[in-house]
Amino acid sequence: MSLDLSLYDKIFENRVRLQIMSVLMANEEYDFSSLKDLLDVTDGNLASNLKALEKEQYIEVYKSFVDRKPNTRYKKTMKGKSAFEKHLSALEKLINHVK
Amino acid sequence: MSLDLSLYDKIFENRVRLQIMSVLMANEEYDFSSLKDLLDVTDGNLASNLKALEKEQYIEVYKSFVDRKPNTRYKKTMKGKSAFEKHLSALEKLINHVK
């Protein structure tokens, strides 16, 4: 019985990070307040999980001003995209193994 | 864009617990040392994760003696089976959403 989870990435062992990466996989970029609304999480929860992904270089941060208000946008990196795809394929293998 | 992870269960936010439940879904029961070999984890790591699943009543523990040696076996509960199936379906929805 293969239980190979070698592609499983501990960084994604978290609901909010799974959701953040899903959004960034499906979009070119996404800003902080839109992410916060979409995921329905607190500023602190979102910020700490974005920080963890940034620290791994799985996402990149872009700061600018929109109508003179600070705007922070996030994008996936190639490294993040690849790591997340591997993590999902590990989970998918586990799911198919159980079903 | 639906990111509904309401069926996502924080208890399964862990590689070893995912593997334990997969094994117990595919088998009537499994004993401690066989689980340890299969998952290639330390006694302490396996024991603490089994304890967490037991505390949630997702698995049951059966202690007996085999050839006068203590033998501890584990079985999934109906509650555990249902929670794990829901968790996997939440992950599956997320995976299909990203692909």
PDB file of C-alpha atoms in Angstrom:
ATOM      1  CA  MET A   1       0.000   0.000   0.000  1.00  0.00           C
ATOM      2  CA  SER A   2       1.734   3.141  -1.168  1.00  0.00           C
ATOM      3  CA  LEU A   3       1.385   6.007   1.251  1.00  0.00           C
ATOM      4  CA  ASP A   4       4.022   8.054  -0.449  1.00  0.00           C
ATOM      5  CA  LEU A   5       3.503  11.649   0.616  1.00  0.00           C
ATOM      6  CA  SER A   6       7.006  12.760  -0.393  1.00  0.00           C
ATOM      7  CA  LEU A   7       5.540  15.629  -2.433  1.00  0.00           C
ATOM      8  CA  TYR A   8       3.469  16.711   0.597  1.00  0.00           C
ATOM      9  CA  ASP A   9       4.609  20.161   1.742  1.00  0.00           C
ATOM     10  CA  LYS A  10       4.254  21.040   5.428  1.00  0.00           C
ATOM     11  CA  ILE A  11       3.924  24.722   4.496  1.00  0.00           C
ATOM     12  CA  PHE A  12       0.521  23.960   2.992  1.00  0.00           C
ATOM     13  CA  GLU A  13      -0.613  22.101   6.122  1.00  0.00           C
ATOM     14  CA  ASN A  14      -3.028  24.938   6.823  1.00  0.00           C
ATOM     15  CA  ARG A  15      -6.500  25.811   5.575  1.00  0.00           C
ATOM     16  CA  VAL A  16      -5.844  29.518   4.935  1.00  0.00           C
ATOM     17  CA  ARG A  17      -2.624  28.873   3.033  1.00  0.00           C
ATOM     18  CA  LEU A  18      -4.384  26.270   0.884  1.00  0.00           C
ATOM     19  CA  GLN A  19      -7.025  28.854   0.071  1.00  0.00           C
ATOM     20  CA  ILE A  20      -4.515  31.655  -0.600  1.00  0.00           C
ATOM     21  CA  MET A  21      -2.571  29.495  -3.055  1.00  0.00           C
ATOM     22  CA  SER A  22      -5.769  28.347  -4.749  1.00  0.00           C
ATOM     23  CA  VAL A  23      -6.755  31.961  -5.333  1.00  0.00           C
ATOM     24  CA  LEU A  24      -3.278  32.905  -6.612  1.00  0.00           C
ATOM     25  CA  MET A  25      -3.226  29.852  -8.890  1.00  0.00           C
ATOM     26  CA  ALA A  26      -6.508  30.965 -10.436  1.00  0.00           C
ATOM     27  CA  ASN A  27      -5.557  34.646 -10.704  1.00  0.00           C
ATOM     28  CA  GLU A  28      -2.611  36.648 -12.010  1.00  0.00           C
ATOM     29  CA  GLU A  29      -2.571  38.576  -8.712  1.00  0.00           C
ATOM     30  CA  TYR A  30      -4.826  39.419  -5.760  1.00  0.00           C
ATOM     31  CA  ASP A  31      -4.732  42.247  -3.255  1.00  0.00           C
ATOM     32  CA  PHE A  32      -4.866  41.953   0.542  1.00  0.00           C
ATOM     33  CA  SER A  33      -8.351  43.331   1.181  1.00  0.00           C
ATOM     34  CA  SER A  34      -9.945  41.257  -1.598  1.00  0.00           C
ATOM     35  CA  LEU A  35      -8.241  38.145  -0.207  1.00  0.00           C
ATOM     36  CA  LYS A  36      -9.456  39.027   3.285  1.00  0.00           C
ATOM     37  CA  ASP A  37     -13.072  39.373   2.076  1.00  0.00           C
ATOM     38  CA  LEU A  38     -12.927  36.234  -0.038  1.00  0.00           C
ATOM     39  CA  LEU A  39     -11.404  34.025   2.667  1.00  0.00           C
ATOM     40  CA  ASP A  40     -13.363  35.679   5.487  1.00  0.00           C
ATOM     41  CA  VAL A  41     -10.389  35.742   7.870  1.00  0.00           C
ATOM     42  CA  THR A  42      -8.932  38.380  10.187  1.00  0.00           C
ATOM     43  CA  ASP A  43      -6.159  40.765   9.060  1.00  0.00           C
ATOM     44  CA  GLY A  44      -3.738  39.090  11.443  1.00  0.00           C
ATOM     45  CA  ASN A  45      -4.553  35.552  10.325  1.00  0.00           C
ATOM     46  CA  LEU A  46      -4.216  36.479   6.651  1.00  0.00           C
ATOM     47  CA  ALA A  47      -1.040  38.527   7.166  1.00  0.00           C
ATOM     48  CA  SER A  48       0.759  35.777   9.118  1.00  0.00           C
ATOM     49  CA  ASN A  49      -0.121  33.122   6.537  1.00  0.00           C
ATOM     50  CA  LEU A  50       0.919  35.368   3.642  1.00  0.00           C
ATOM     51  CA  LYS A  51       4.194  36.010   5.509  1.00  0.00           C
ATOM     52  CA  ALA A  52       4.832  32.256   5.814  1.00  0.00           C
ATOM     53  CA  LEU A  53       4.285  31.755   2.082  1.00  0.00           C
ATOM     54  CA  GLU A  54       6.467  34.768   1.267  1.00  0.00           C
ATOM     55  CA  LYS A  55       9.269  33.494   3.507  1.00  0.00           C
ATOM     56  CA  GLU A  56       9.302  30.267   1.428  1.00  0.00           C
ATOM     57  CA  GLN A  57       9.388  32.396  -1.742  1.00  0.00           C
ATOM     58  CA  TYR A  58       6.123  30.773  -2.808  1.00  0.00           C
ATOM     59  CA  ILE A  59       4.522  34.203  -3.325  1.00  0.00           C
ATOM     60  CA  GLU A  60       5.737  37.729  -4.090  1.00  0.00           C
ATOM     61  CA  VAL A  61       4.476  41.011  -2.657  1.00  0.00           C
ATOM     62  CA  TYR A  62       3.881  44.186  -4.687  1.00  0.00           C
ATOM     63  CA  LYS A  63       3.260  47.439  -2.836  1.00  0.00           C
ATOM     64  CA  SER A  64       1.869  50.513  -4.596  1.00  0.00           C
ATOM     65  CA  PHE A  65      -0.557  53.406  -4.075  1.00  0.00           C
ATOM     66  CA  VAL A  66      -4.036  53.426  -5.574  1.00  0.00           C
ATOM     67  CA  ASP A  67      -5.866  56.772  -5.228  1.00  0.00           C
ATOM     68  CA  ARG A  68      -3.105  57.692  -2.757  1.00  0.00           C
ATOM     69  CA  LYS A  69      -3.976  54.710  -0.578  1.00  0.00           C
ATOM     70  CA  PRO A  70      -1.411  51.901  -0.006  1.00  0.00           C
ATOM     71  CA  ASN A  71      -2.265  48.790  -1.996  1.00  0.00           C
ATOM     72  CA  THR A  72      -0.553  45.418  -1.442  1.00  0.00           C
ATOM     73  CA  ARG A  73      -0.885  42.740  -4.101  1.00  0.00           C
ATOM     74  CA  TYR A  74       0.338  39.183  -4.137  1.00  0.00           C
ATOM     75  CA  LYS A  75       1.418  36.863  -6.939  1.00  0.00           C
ATOM     76  CA  LYS A  76       2.491  33.217  -6.948  1.00  0.00           C
ATOM     77  CA  THR A  77       6.116  32.517  -7.878  1.00  0.00           C
ATOM     78  CA  MET A  78       7.136  29.662 -10.199  1.00  0.00           C
ATOM     79  CA  LYS A  79       8.551  27.963  -7.108  1.00  0.00           C
ATOM     80  CA  GLY A  80       5.204  28.368  -5.306  1.00  0.00           C
ATOM     81  CA  LYS A  81       3.195  27.153  -8.272  1.00  0.00           C
ATOM     82  CA  SER A  82       5.317  24.024  -8.603  1.00  0.00           C
ATOM     83  CA  ALA A  83       5.332  23.264  -4.860  1.00  0.00           C
ATOM     84  CA  PHE A  84       1.560  23.678  -4.624  1.00  0.00           C
ATOM     85  CA  GLU A  85       0.924  21.489  -7.683  1.00  0.00           C
ATOM     86  CA  LYS A  86       3.119  18.769  -6.133  1.00  0.00           C
ATOM     87  CA  HIS A  87       1.331  19.089  -2.796  1.00  0.00           C
ATOM     88  CA  LEU A  88      -2.077  18.757  -4.452  1.00  0.00           C
ATOM     89  CA  SER A  89      -0.943  15.735  -6.446  1.00  0.00           C
ATOM     90  CA  ALA A  90       0.247  14.088  -3.210  1.00  0.00           C
ATOM     91  CA  LEU A  91      -3.161  14.751  -1.626  1.00  0.00           C
ATOM     92  CA  GLU A  92      -4.917  13.540  -4.790  1.00  0.00           C
ATOM     93  CA  LYS A  93      -2.939  10.271  -4.683  1.00  0.00           C
ATOM     94  CA  LEU A  94      -3.935   9.800  -1.044  1.00  0.00           C
ATOM     95  CA  ILE A  95      -7.608  10.521  -1.860  1.00  0.00           C
ATOM     96  CA  ASN A  96      -7.653   8.084  -4.772  1.00  0.00           C
ATOM     97  CA  HIS A  97      -5.935   5.499  -2.582  1.00  0.00           C
ATOM     98  CA  VAL A  98      -8.719   5.774   0.014  1.00  0.00           C
ATOM     99  CA  LYS A  99     -11.702   5.912  -2.358  1.00  0.00           C
TER     100      LYS A  99
ATOM    101  CA  MET B   1     -15.032  31.481  -6.928  1.00  0.00           C
ATOM    102  CA  SER B   2     -16.063  28.970  -4.267  1.00  0.00           C
ATOM    103  CA  LEU B   3     -13.382  28.299  -1.703  1.00  0.00           C
ATOM    104  CA  ASP B   4     -15.744  26.523   0.614  1.00  0.00           C
ATOM    105  CA  LEU B   5     -13.619  24.436   2.962  1.00  0.00           C
ATOM    106  CA  SER B   6     -16.395  24.036   5.550  1.00  0.00           C
ATOM    107  CA  LEU B   7     -15.875  20.266   5.521  1.00  0.00           C
ATOM    108  CA  TYR B   8     -12.144  20.773   6.092  1.00  0.00           C
ATOM    109  CA  ASP B   9     -11.145  19.323   9.482  1.00  0.00           C
ATOM    110  CA  LYS B  10      -8.202  20.893  11.329  1.00  0.00           C
ATOM    111  CA  ILE B  11      -7.519  17.548  13.037  1.00  0.00           C
ATOM    112  CA  PHE B  12      -6.383  16.164   9.682  1.00  0.00           C
ATOM    113  CA  GLU B  13      -4.065  19.128   9.054  1.00  0.00           C
ATOM    114  CA  ASN B  14      -1.100  16.810   9.513  1.00  0.00           C
ATOM    115  CA  ARG B  15       0.729  14.366   7.251  1.00  0.00           C
ATOM    116  CA  VAL B  16       0.924  11.478   9.748  1.00  0.00           C
ATOM    117  CA  ARG B  17      -2.763  11.711  10.683  1.00  0.00           C
ATOM    118  CA  LEU B  18      -3.711  11.720   6.998  1.00  0.00           C
ATOM    119  CA  GLN B  19      -1.668   8.564   6.535  1.00  0.00           C
ATOM    120  CA  ILE B  20      -3.027   6.856   9.670  1.00  0.00           C
ATOM    121  CA  MET B  21      -6.619   7.470   8.586  1.00  0.00           C
ATOM    122  CA  SER B  22      -5.871   6.288   5.050  1.00  0.00           C
ATOM    123  CA  VAL B  23      -4.529   3.027   6.416  1.00  0.00           C
ATOM    124  CA  LEU B  24      -7.491   2.566   8.777  1.00  0.00           C
ATOM    125  CA  MET B  25      -9.927   3.358   5.959  1.00  0.00           C
ATOM    126  CA  ALA B  26      -8.366   0.627   3.840  1.00  0.00           C
ATOM    127  CA  ASN B  27      -8.123  -1.922   6.670  1.00  0.00           C
ATOM    128  CA  GLU B  28     -10.435  -3.319   9.330  1.00  0.00           C
ATOM    129  CA  GLU B  29      -7.723  -2.638  11.907  1.00  0.00           C
ATOM    130  CA  TYR B  30      -3.972  -2.058  12.184  1.00  0.00           C
ATOM    131  CA  ASP B  31      -1.531  -2.513  15.048  1.00  0.00           C
ATOM    132  CA  PHE B  32       0.981   0.017  16.362  1.00  0.00           C
ATOM    133  CA  SER B  33       4.214  -1.588  15.187  1.00  0.00           C
ATOM    134  CA  SER B  34       2.869  -2.305  11.688  1.00  0.00           C
ATOM    135  CA  LEU B  35       1.705   1.322  11.431  1.00  0.00           C
ATOM    136  CA  LYS B  36       5.126   2.497  12.612  1.00  0.00           C
ATOM    137  CA  ASP B  37       6.921   0.445   9.956  1.00  0.00           C
ATOM    138  CA  LEU B  38       4.494   1.446   7.203  1.00  0.00           C
ATOM    139  CA  LEU B  39       4.583   5.169   7.958  1.00  0.00           C
ATOM    140  CA  ASP B  40       8.292   5.165   8.855  1.00  0.00           C
ATOM    141  CA  VAL B  41       7.832   7.483  11.854  1.00  0.00           C
ATOM    142  CA  THR B  42       9.133   7.435  15.427  1.00  0.00           C
ATOM    143  CA  ASP B  43       7.173   5.830  18.286  1.00  0.00           C
ATOM    144  CA  GLY B  44       6.586   9.245  19.828  1.00  0.00           C
ATOM    145  CA  ASN B  45       5.368  10.866  16.613  1.00  0.00           C
ATOM    146  CA  LEU B  46       2.976   7.998  15.886  1.00  0.00           C
ATOM    147  CA  ALA B  47       1.727   7.775  19.480  1.00  0.00           C
ATOM    148  CA  SER B  48       0.977  11.515  19.751  1.00  0.00           C
ATOM    149  CA  ASN B  49      -0.911  11.560  16.452  1.00  0.00           C
ATOM    150  CA  LEU B  50      -2.892   8.425  17.358  1.00  0.00           C
ATOM    151  CA  LYS B  51      -3.730  10.092  20.698  1.00  0.00           C
ATOM    152  CA  ALA B  52      -5.055  13.188  18.897  1.00  0.00           C
ATOM    153  CA  LEU B  53      -7.306  11.056  16.666  1.00  0.00           C
ATOM    154  CA  GLU B  54      -8.460   9.010  19.661  1.00  0.00           C
ATOM    155  CA  LYS B  55      -9.284  12.155  21.642  1.00  0.00           C
ATOM    156  CA  GLU B  56     -11.640  13.199  18.792  1.00  0.00           C
ATOM    157  CA  GLN B  57     -13.161   9.700  18.858  1.00  0.00           C
ATOM    158  CA  TYR B  58     -12.062   9.252  15.237  1.00  0.00           C
ATOM    159  CA  ILE B  59     -10.312   5.980  16.107  1.00  0.00           C
ATOM    160  CA  GLU B  60     -10.653   3.299  18.806  1.00  0.00           C
ATOM    161  CA  VAL B  61      -7.869   1.454  20.605  1.00  0.00           C
ATOM    162  CA  TYR B  62      -7.882  -2.281  21.364  1.00  0.00           C
ATOM    163  CA  LYS B  63      -5.255  -3.663  23.760  1.00  0.00           C
ATOM    164  CA  SER B  64      -4.579  -7.387  24.045  1.00  0.00           C
ATOM    165  CA  PHE B  65      -1.721  -9.886  24.462  1.00  0.00           C
ATOM    166  CA  VAL B  66      -0.308 -11.851  21.548  1.00  0.00           C
ATOM    167  CA  ASP B  67       2.160 -14.591  22.578  1.00  0.00           C
ATOM    168  CA  ARG B  68       2.193 -12.916  26.014  1.00  0.00           C
ATOM    169  CA  LYS B  69       3.326  -9.649  24.465  1.00  0.00           C
ATOM    170  CA  PRO B  70       1.140  -6.507  24.649  1.00  0.00           C
ATOM    171  CA  ASN B  71      -0.507  -5.736  21.296  1.00  0.00           C
ATOM    172  CA  THR B  72      -2.300  -2.456  20.549  1.00  0.00           C
ATOM    173  CA  ARG B  73      -4.623  -2.280  17.567  1.00  0.00           C
ATOM    174  CA  TYR B  74      -6.516   0.639  16.129  1.00  0.00           C
ATOM    175  CA  LYS B  75      -9.803   0.880  14.238  1.00  0.00           C
ATOM    176  CA  LYS B  76     -11.581   3.846  12.656  1.00  0.00           C
ATOM    177  CA  THR B  77     -14.922   4.815  14.214  1.00  0.00           C
ATOM    178  CA  MET B  78     -17.991   5.743  12.156  1.00  0.00           C
ATOM    179  CA  LYS B  79     -17.428   9.308  13.312  1.00  0.00           C
ATOM    180  CA  GLY B  80     -13.811   9.169  12.091  1.00  0.00           C
ATOM    181  CA  LYS B  81     -14.743   7.596   8.766  1.00  0.00           C
ATOM    182  CA  SER B  82     -17.337  10.270   8.084  1.00  0.00           C
ATOM    183  CA  ALA B  83     -15.092  13.176   9.167  1.00  0.00           C
ATOM    184  CA  PHE B  84     -12.215  11.911   7.030  1.00  0.00           C
ATOM    185  CA  GLU B  85     -14.433  11.401   3.974  1.00  0.00           C
ATOM    186  CA  LYS B  86     -15.726  14.972   4.361  1.00  0.00           C
ATOM    187  CA  HIS B  87     -12.182  16.296   4.754  1.00  0.00           C
ATOM    188  CA  LEU B  88     -11.026  14.506   1.620  1.00  0.00           C
ATOM    189  CA  SER B  89     -14.022  15.774  -0.346  1.00  0.00           C
ATOM    190  CA  ALA B  90     -13.189  19.340   0.754  1.00  0.00           C
ATOM    191  CA  LEU B  91      -9.598  18.856  -0.434  1.00  0.00           C
ATOM    192  CA  GLU B  92     -10.819  17.246  -3.650  1.00  0.00           C
ATOM    193  CA  LYS B  93     -13.072  20.238  -4.364  1.00  0.00           C
ATOM    194  CA  LEU B  94     -10.120  22.568  -3.809  1.00  0.00           C
ATOM    195  CA  ILE B  95      -7.908  20.461  -6.108  1.00  0.00           C
ATOM    196  CA  ASN B  96     -10.515  20.390  -8.884  1.00  0.00           C
ATOM    197  CA  HIS B  97     -11.023  24.125  -8.474  1.00  0.00           C
ATOM    198  CA  VAL B  98      -7.305  24.745  -9.045  1.00  0.00           C
ATOM    199  CA  LYS B  99      -6.747  22.309 -11.936  1.00  0.00           C
TER     200      LYS B  99
END
